[in-house]
CSV table of C-alpha atoms in Angstrom, one decimal:
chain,number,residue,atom,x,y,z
A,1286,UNK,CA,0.2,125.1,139.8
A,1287,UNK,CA,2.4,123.1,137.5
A,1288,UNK,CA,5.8,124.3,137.0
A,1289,UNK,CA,7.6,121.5,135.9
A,1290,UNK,CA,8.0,119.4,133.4
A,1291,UNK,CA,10.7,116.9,134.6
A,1292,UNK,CA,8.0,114.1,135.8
A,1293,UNK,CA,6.1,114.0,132.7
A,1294,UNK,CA,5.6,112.0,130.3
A,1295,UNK,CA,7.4,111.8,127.0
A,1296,UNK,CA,5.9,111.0,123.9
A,1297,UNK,CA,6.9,110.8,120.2
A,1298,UNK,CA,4.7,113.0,117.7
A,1299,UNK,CA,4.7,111.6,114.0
A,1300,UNK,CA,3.4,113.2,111.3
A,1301,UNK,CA,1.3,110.7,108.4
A,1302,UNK,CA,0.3,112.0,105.3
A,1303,UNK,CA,-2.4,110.4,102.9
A,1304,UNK,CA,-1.8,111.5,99.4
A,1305,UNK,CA,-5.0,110.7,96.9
A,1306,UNK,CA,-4.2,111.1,93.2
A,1307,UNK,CA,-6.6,111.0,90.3
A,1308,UNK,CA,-6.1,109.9,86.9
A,1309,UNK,CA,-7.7,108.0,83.6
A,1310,UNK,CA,-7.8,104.9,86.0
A,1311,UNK,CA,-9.6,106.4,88.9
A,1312,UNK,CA,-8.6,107.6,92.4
A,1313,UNK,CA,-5.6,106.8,93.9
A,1314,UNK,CA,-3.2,106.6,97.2
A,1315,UNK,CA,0.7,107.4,97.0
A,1316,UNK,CA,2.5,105.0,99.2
A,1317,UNK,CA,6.1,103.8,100.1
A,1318,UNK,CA,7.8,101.0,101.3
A,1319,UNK,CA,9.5,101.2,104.5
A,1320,UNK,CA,12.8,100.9,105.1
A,1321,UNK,CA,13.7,100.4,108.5
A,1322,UNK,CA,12.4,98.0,111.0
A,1323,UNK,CA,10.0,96.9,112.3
A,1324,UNK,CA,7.9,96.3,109.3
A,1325,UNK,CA,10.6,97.2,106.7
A,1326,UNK,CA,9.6,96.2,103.5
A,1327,UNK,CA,6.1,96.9,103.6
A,1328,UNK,CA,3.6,99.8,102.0
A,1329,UNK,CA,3.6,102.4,104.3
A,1330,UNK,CA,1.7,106.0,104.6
A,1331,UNK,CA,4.8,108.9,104.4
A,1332,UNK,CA,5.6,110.0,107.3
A,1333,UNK,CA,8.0,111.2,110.1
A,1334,UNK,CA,8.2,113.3,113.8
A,1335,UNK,CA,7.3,117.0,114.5
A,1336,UNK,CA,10.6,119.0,115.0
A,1337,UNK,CA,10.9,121.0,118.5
A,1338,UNK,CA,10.7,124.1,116.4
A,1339,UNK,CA,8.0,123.3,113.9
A,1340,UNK,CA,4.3,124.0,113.8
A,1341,UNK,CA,2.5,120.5,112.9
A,1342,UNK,CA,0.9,121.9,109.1
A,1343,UNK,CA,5.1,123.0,108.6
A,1344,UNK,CA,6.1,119.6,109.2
A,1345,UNK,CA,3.6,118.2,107.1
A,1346,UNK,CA,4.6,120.3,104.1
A,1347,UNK,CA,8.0,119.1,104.7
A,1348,UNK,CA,7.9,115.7,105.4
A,1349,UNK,CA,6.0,115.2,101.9
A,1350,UNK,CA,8.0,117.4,100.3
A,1351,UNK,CA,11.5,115.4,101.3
A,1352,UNK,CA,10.1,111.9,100.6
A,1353,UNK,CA,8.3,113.2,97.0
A,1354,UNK,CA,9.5,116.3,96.0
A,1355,UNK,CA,6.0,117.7,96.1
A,1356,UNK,CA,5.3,121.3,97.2
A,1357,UNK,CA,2.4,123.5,96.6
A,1358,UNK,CA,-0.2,121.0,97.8
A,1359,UNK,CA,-3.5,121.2,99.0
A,1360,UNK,CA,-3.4,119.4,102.7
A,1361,UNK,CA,-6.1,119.6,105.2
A,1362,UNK,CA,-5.6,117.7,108.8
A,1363,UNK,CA,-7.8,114.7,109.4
A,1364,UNK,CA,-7.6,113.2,113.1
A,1365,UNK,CA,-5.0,112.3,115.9
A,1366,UNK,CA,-4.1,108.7,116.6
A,1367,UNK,CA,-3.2,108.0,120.1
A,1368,UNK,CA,-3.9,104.2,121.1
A,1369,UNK,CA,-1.0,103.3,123.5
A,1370,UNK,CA,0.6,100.5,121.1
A,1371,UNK,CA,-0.1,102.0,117.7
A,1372,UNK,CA,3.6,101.9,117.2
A,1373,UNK,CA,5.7,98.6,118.8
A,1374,UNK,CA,8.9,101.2,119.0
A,1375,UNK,CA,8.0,103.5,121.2
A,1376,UNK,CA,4.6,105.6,122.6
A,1377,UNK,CA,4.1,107.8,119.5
A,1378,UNK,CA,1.2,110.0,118.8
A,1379,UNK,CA,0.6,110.8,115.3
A,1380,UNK,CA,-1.1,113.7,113.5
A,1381,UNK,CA,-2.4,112.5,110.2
A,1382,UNK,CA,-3.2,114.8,106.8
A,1383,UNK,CA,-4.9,113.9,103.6
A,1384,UNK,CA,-3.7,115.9,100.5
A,1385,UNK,CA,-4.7,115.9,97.2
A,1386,UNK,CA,-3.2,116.6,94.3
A,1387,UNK,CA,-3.3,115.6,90.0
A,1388,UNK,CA,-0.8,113.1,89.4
A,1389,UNK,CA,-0.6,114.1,85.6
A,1390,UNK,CA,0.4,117.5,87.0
A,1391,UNK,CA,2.7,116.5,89.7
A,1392,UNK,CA,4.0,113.1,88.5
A,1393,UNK,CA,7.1,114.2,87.0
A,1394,UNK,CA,8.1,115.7,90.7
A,1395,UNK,CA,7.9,112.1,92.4
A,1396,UNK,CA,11.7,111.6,93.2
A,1397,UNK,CA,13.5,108.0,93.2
A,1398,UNK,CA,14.9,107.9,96.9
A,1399,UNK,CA,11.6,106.1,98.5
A,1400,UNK,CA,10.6,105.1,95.6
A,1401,UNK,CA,6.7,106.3,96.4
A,1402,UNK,CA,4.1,104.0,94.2
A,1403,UNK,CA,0.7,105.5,92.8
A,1404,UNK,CA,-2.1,102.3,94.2
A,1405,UNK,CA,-5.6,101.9,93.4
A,1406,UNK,CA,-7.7,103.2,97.0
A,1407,UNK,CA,-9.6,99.8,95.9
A,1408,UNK,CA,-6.7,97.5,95.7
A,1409,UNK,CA,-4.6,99.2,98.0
A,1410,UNK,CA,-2.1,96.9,100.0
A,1411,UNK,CA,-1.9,96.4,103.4
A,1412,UNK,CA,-0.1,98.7,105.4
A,1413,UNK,CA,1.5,98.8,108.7
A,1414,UNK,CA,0.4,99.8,112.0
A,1415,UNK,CA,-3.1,101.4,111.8
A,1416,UNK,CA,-2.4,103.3,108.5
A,1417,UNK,CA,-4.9,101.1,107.0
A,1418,UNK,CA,-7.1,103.0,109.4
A,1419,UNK,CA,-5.9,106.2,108.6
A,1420,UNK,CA,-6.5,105.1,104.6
A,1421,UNK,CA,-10.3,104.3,105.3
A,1422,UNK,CA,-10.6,107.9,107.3
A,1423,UNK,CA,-9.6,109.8,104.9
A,1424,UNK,CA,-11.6,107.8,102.3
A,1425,UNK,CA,-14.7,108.9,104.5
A,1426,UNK,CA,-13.6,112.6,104.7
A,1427,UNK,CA,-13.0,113.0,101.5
A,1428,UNK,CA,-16.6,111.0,100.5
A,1429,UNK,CA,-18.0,113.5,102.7
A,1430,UNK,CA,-16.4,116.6,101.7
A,1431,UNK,CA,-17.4,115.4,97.7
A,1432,UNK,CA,-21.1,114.7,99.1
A,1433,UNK,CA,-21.8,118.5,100.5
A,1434,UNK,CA,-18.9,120.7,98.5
A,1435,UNK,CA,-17.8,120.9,94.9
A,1436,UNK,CA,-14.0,119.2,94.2
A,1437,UNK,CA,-12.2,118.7,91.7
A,1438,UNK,CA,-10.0,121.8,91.6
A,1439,UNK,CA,-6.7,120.0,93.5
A,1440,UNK,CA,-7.2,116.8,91.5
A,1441,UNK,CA,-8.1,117.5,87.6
A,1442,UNK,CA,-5.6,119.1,85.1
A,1443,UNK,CA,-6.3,122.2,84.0
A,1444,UNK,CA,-8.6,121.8,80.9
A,1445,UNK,CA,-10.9,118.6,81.5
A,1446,UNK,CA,-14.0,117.4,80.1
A,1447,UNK,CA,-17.3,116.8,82.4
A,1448,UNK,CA,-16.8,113.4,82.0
A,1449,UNK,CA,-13.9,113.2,83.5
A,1450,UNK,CA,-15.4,115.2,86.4
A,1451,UNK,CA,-17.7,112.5,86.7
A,1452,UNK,CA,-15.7,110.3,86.7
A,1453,UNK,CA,-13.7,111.8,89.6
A,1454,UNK,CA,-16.7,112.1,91.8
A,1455,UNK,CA,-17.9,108.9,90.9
A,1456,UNK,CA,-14.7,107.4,91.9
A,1457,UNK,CA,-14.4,109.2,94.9
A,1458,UNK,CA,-17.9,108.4,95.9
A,1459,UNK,CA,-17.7,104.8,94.5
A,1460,UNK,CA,-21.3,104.5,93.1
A,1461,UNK,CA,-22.2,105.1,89.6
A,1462,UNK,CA,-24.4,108.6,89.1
A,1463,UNK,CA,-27.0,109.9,86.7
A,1464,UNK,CA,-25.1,112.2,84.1
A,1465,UNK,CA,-27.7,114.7,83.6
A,1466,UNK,CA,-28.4,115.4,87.0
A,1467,UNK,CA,-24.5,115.4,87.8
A,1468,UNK,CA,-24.2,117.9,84.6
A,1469,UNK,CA,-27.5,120.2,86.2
A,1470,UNK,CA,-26.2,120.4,89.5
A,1471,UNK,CA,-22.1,121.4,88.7
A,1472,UNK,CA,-23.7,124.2,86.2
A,1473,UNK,CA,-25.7,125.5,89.2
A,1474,UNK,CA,-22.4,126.0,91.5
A,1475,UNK,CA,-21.7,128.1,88.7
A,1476,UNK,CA,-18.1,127.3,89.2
A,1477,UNK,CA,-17.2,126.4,85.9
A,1478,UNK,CA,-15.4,128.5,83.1
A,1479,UNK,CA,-16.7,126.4,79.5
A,1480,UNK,CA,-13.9,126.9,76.5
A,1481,UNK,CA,-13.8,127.5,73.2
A,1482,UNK,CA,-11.4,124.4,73.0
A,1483,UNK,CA,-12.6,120.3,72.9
A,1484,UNK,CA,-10.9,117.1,73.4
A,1485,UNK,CA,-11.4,115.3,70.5
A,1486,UNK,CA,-9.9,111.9,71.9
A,1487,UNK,CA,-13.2,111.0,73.6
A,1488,UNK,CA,-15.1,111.1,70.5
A,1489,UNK,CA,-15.5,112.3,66.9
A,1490,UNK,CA,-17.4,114.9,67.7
A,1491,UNK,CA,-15.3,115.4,70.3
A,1492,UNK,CA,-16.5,117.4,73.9
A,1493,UNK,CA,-15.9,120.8,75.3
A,1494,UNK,CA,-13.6,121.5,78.1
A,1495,UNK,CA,-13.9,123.4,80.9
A,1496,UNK,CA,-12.0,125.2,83.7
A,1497,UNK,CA,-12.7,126.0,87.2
A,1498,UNK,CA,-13.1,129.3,88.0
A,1499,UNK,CA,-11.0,129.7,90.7
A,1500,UNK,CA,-12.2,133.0,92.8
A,1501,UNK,CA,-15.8,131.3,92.7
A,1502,UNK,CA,-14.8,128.2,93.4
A,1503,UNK,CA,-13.3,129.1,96.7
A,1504,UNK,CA,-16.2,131.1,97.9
A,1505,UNK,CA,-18.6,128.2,97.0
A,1506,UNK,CA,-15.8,126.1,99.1
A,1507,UNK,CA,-16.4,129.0,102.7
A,1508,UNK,CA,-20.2,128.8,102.1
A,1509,UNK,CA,-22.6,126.5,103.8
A,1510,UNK,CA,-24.6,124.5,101.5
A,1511,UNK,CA,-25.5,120.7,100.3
A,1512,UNK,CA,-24.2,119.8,96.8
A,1513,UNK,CA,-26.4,116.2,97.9
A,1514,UNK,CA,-25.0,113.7,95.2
């Protein structure tokens, strides 16, 4: 029976988190540039280590709360990276976490100190370590999680037009799709609260918007089915 921990191993536990972002210009990823070597200077994920008294979804929340100012975020935890020389410093396992959030909503929070930069997902920069890795996992999740479940809550403003929920899907998925079947399978979800209100910037007619409806829209989000974009 084990009852000691002075001849074990002692490893560092980081914390990355993979912030997407959605505007006008399509989906995004927040990044920042290091500042401390090795690899200072370049793009990074935000990140830092698990506290002794901390559970690992705490630290996250915190840790992307200190280097943006953002709270109130949806996060969900993605996959552990352990390869022995991910980080030339020292053996450090991280925990990474994909969180999504509207930028027009939450862009104003961004603060200054680490200067964190909205990229493309398409033209994203390379970034140290395996982050890149990390970047292209959480791509796939989130692909995934579009393909079988409705999104769009964490990521639109309030009041937005269908296009621009096709548009979000259509970035996310990165494939063009067929508007009326898009249109016939988001009313089906039922998910969707359509106003009295339109946005007459996208045409002269202008279109209606819409908001989710949140209570069904969570439900829809616990029960098992296949949206199958």
């Amino acid at each position: 029976m084990l009852n000691s921990y002075s001849t074990a191993d002692k490893v560092l536990l980081a914390v990355d988190c993979i912030i997407f972002g959605f505007d006008h210009e399509g989906l995004k990823i927040l990044l920042i540039k290091r500042d401390f070597e090795p690899e200072k200077g370049k793009w990074s994920l935000i990140g830092g280590f698990l506290k002794k008294e901390e559970k690992l979804d705490i630290a996250a929340t915190r840790i992307l709360e200190s280097y943006t100012g953002l709270h109130d975020v949806y996060m969900e935890q993605l996959h552990t990276y352990s390869e022995v020389d991910r980080d030339p410093v020292e053996r450090t396992i991280s925990v990474a976490y994909y969180a999504l959030i509207n930028i027009e909503n939450h862009n104003a929070e961004l603060i200054q100190n680490h200067e964190p930069q909205w990229f493309s997902v398409a033209d994203a920069p390379k970034l140290i370590f395996d982050h890149d890795t990390m970047l292209r996992h959480a791509i796939r999740r989130l692909r995934y999680r579009t393909s079988i479940k409705p999104v769009g809550f964490e990521l639109l403003p309030e009041k937005f037009t269908m296009r621009q929920l096709l548009e979000l899907y259509e970035s996310i998925l990165s494939k063009e799709l067929d508007k009326r079947n898009f249109i016939s399978k988001i009313n089906s979800l039922d998910i969707l609260i359509k106003l009295d209100e339109k946005d007459m910037q996208s045409s002269r007619k202008g279109s209606y918007l819409y908001t989710f409806d949140k209570e069904k829209y969570d439900a829809k989000l616990l029960n098992d089915f296949v949206l199958n974009l």
